[in-house]
Short mmCIF file of C-alpha atoms in Angstrom, two decimals:
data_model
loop_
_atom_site.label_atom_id
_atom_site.label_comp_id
_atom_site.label_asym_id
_atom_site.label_seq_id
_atom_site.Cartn_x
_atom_site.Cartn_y
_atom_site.Cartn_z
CA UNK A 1 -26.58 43.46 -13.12
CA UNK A 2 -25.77 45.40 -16.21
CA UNK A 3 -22.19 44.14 -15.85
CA UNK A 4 -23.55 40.29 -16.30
CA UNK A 5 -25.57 41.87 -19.21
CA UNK A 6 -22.59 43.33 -20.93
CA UNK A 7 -20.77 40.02 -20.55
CA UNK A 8 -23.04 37.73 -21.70
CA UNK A 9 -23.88 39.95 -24.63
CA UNK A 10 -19.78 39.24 -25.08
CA UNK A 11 -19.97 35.58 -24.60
CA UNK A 12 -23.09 35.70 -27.37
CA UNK A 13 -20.89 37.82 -29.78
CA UNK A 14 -18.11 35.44 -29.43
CA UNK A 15 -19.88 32.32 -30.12
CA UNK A 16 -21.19 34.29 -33.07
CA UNK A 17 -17.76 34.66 -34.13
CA UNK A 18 -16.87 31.53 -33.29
CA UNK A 19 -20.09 29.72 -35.28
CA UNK A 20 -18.96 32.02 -38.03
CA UNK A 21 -15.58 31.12 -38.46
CA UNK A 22 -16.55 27.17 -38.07
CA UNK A 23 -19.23 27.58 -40.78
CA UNK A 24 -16.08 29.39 -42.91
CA UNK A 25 -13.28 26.54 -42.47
CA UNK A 26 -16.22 23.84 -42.95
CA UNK A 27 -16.79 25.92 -46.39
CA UNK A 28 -13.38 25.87 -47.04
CA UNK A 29 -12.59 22.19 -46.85
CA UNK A 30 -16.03 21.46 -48.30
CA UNK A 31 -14.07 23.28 -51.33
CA UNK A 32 -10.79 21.33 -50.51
CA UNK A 33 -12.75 18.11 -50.81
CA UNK A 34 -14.51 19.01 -54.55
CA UNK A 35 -11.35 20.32 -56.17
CA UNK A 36 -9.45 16.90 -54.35
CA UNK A 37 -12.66 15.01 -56.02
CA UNK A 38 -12.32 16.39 -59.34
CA UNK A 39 -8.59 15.70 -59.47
CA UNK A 40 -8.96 12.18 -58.35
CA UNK A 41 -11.29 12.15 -61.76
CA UNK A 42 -8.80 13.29 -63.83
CA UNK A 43 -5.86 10.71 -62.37
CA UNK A 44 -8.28 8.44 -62.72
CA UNK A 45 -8.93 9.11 -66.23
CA UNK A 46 -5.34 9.06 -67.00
CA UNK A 47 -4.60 6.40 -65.50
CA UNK A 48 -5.66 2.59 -65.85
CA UNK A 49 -8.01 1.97 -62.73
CA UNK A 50 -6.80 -1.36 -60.79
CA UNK A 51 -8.35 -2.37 -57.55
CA UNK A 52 -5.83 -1.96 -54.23
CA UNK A 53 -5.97 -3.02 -50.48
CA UNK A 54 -6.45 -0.40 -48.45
CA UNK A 55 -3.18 -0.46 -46.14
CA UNK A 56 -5.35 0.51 -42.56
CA UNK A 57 -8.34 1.36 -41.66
CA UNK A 58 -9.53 4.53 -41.77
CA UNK A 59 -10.18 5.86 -37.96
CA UNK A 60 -12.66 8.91 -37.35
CA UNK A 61 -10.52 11.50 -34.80
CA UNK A 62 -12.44 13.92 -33.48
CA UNK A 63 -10.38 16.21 -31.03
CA UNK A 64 -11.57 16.91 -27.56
CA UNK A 65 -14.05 20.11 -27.18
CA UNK A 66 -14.81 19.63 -30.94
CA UNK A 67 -18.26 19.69 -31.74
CA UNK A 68 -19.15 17.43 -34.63
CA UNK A 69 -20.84 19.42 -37.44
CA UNK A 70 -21.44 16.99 -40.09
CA UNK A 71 -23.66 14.77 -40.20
CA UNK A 72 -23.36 10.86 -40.39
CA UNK A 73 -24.63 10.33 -43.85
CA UNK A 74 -21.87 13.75 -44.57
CA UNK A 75 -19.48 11.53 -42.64
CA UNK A 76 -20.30 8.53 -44.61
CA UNK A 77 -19.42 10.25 -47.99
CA UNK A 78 -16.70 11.98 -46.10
CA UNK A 79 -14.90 8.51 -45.42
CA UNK A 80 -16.23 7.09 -49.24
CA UNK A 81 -14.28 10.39 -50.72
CA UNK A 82 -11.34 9.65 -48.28
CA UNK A 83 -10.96 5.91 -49.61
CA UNK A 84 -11.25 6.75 -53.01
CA UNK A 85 -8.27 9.27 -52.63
CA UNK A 86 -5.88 6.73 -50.46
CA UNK A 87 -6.70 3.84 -53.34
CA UNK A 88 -5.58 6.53 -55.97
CA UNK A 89 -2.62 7.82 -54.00
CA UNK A 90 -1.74 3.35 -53.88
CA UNK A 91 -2.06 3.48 -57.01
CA UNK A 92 0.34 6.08 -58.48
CA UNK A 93 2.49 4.72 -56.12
CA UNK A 94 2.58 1.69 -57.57
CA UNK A 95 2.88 3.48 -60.71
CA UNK A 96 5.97 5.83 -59.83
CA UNK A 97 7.83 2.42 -58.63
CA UNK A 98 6.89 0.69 -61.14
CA UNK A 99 8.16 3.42 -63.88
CA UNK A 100 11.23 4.02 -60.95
CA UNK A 101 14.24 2.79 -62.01
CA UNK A 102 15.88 -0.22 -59.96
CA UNK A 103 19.24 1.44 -58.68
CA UNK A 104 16.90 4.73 -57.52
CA UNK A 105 18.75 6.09 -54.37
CA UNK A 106 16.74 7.06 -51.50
CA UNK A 107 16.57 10.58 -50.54
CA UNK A 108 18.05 12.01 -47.74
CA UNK A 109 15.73 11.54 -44.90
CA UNK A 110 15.03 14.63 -43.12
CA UNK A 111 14.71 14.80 -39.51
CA UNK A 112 11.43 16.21 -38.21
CA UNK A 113 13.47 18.56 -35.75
CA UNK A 114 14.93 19.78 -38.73
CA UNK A 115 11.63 21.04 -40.19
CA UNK A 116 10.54 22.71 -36.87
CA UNK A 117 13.33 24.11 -35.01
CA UNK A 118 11.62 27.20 -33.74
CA UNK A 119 9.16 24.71 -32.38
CA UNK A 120 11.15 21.97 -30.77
CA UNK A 121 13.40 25.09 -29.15
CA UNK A 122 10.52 26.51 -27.94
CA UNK A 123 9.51 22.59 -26.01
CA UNK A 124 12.77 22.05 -25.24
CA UNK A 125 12.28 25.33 -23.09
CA UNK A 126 9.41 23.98 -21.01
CA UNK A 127 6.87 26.31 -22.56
CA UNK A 128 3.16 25.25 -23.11
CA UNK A 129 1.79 23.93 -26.22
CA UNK A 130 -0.74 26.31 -26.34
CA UNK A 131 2.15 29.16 -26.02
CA UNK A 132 4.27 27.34 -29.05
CA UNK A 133 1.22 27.02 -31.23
CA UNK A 134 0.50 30.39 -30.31
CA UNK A 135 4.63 31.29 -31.27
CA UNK A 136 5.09 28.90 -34.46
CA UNK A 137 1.54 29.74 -35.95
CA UNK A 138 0.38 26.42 -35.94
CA UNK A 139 -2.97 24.35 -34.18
CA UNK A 140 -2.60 22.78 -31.07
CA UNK A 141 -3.08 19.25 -32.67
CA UNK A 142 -0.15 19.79 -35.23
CA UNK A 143 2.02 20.35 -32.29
CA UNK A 144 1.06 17.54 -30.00
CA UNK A 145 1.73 15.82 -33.80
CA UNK A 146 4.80 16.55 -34.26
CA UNK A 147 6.17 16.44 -30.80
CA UNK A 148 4.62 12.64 -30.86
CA UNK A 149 6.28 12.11 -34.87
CA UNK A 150 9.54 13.87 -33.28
CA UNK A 151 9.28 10.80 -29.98
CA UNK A 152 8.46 8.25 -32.31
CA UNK A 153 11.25 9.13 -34.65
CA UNK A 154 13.91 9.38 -31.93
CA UNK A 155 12.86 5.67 -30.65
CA UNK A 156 13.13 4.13 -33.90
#
């Protein structure tokens, strides 16, 4: 009995961790998203403000066993905040082509194996994604990303 006692006092400290490190990375972009606000200000002071299309929708992704954590009026402001910096990044775009001149050549276009290789060696091995994130130092969602960039690149 004391056994189950010791473990579940382990589960409960590591969902205390676990609440505590969520409530720190939610902090942390929370930051992310003020100083990314306050920039957008001052591009948008700089520059002349003209109204753009959005070029797609923005889609909510929420990863399996994710819990969400904000709320949908946070969410709202979230996706407001997420518009206003894709119709800023349009327009400096426009901006750096427009001031661009014509004969610009294209840059070389990196291949994403190239950017990865300890990665992709590691899949090409048949080991696990949780073992490469685990190797590379990366989130299991950036490597099921870039293994599906890596496909998508190859087809096209």
């Amino acid at each position: 009995m004391t056994e189950i006692e010791k473990e579940n006092e382990e589960i409960i400290d590591l969902v205390s961790q676990i609440k505590q490190e969520s409530t720190a990375k939610q902090l942390a972009l929370q930051e992310q998203v003020s100083e990314m606000r306050q920039r957008l200000m001052e591009l948008e002071q700089k520059t002349s403000i003209v109204p753009v299309q959005p070029v797609y929708q923005p889609v909510p992704v929420i990863p399996a066993g994710i819990e969400m954590v904000a709320a949908p009026a946070e969410m709202k402001v979230f996706n407001q905040q997420g518009e206003a910096l894709r119709q800023s990044a349009a327009r400096m775009m426009q901006e750096q082509v427009a001031a661009s001149p014509v004969e610009a050549e294209e840059p070389p276009t990196e291949k994403i194996q190239d950017r990865y290789p300890e990665l992709f060696k590691l899949h090409e091995s048949g080991k696990s994604v949780d073992t490469i994130a685990k190797a590379v130092g990366l989130q299991r969602g950036e490597i099921l990303l870039i293994l599906q960039l890596a496909k998508q690149e190859e087809q096209s």
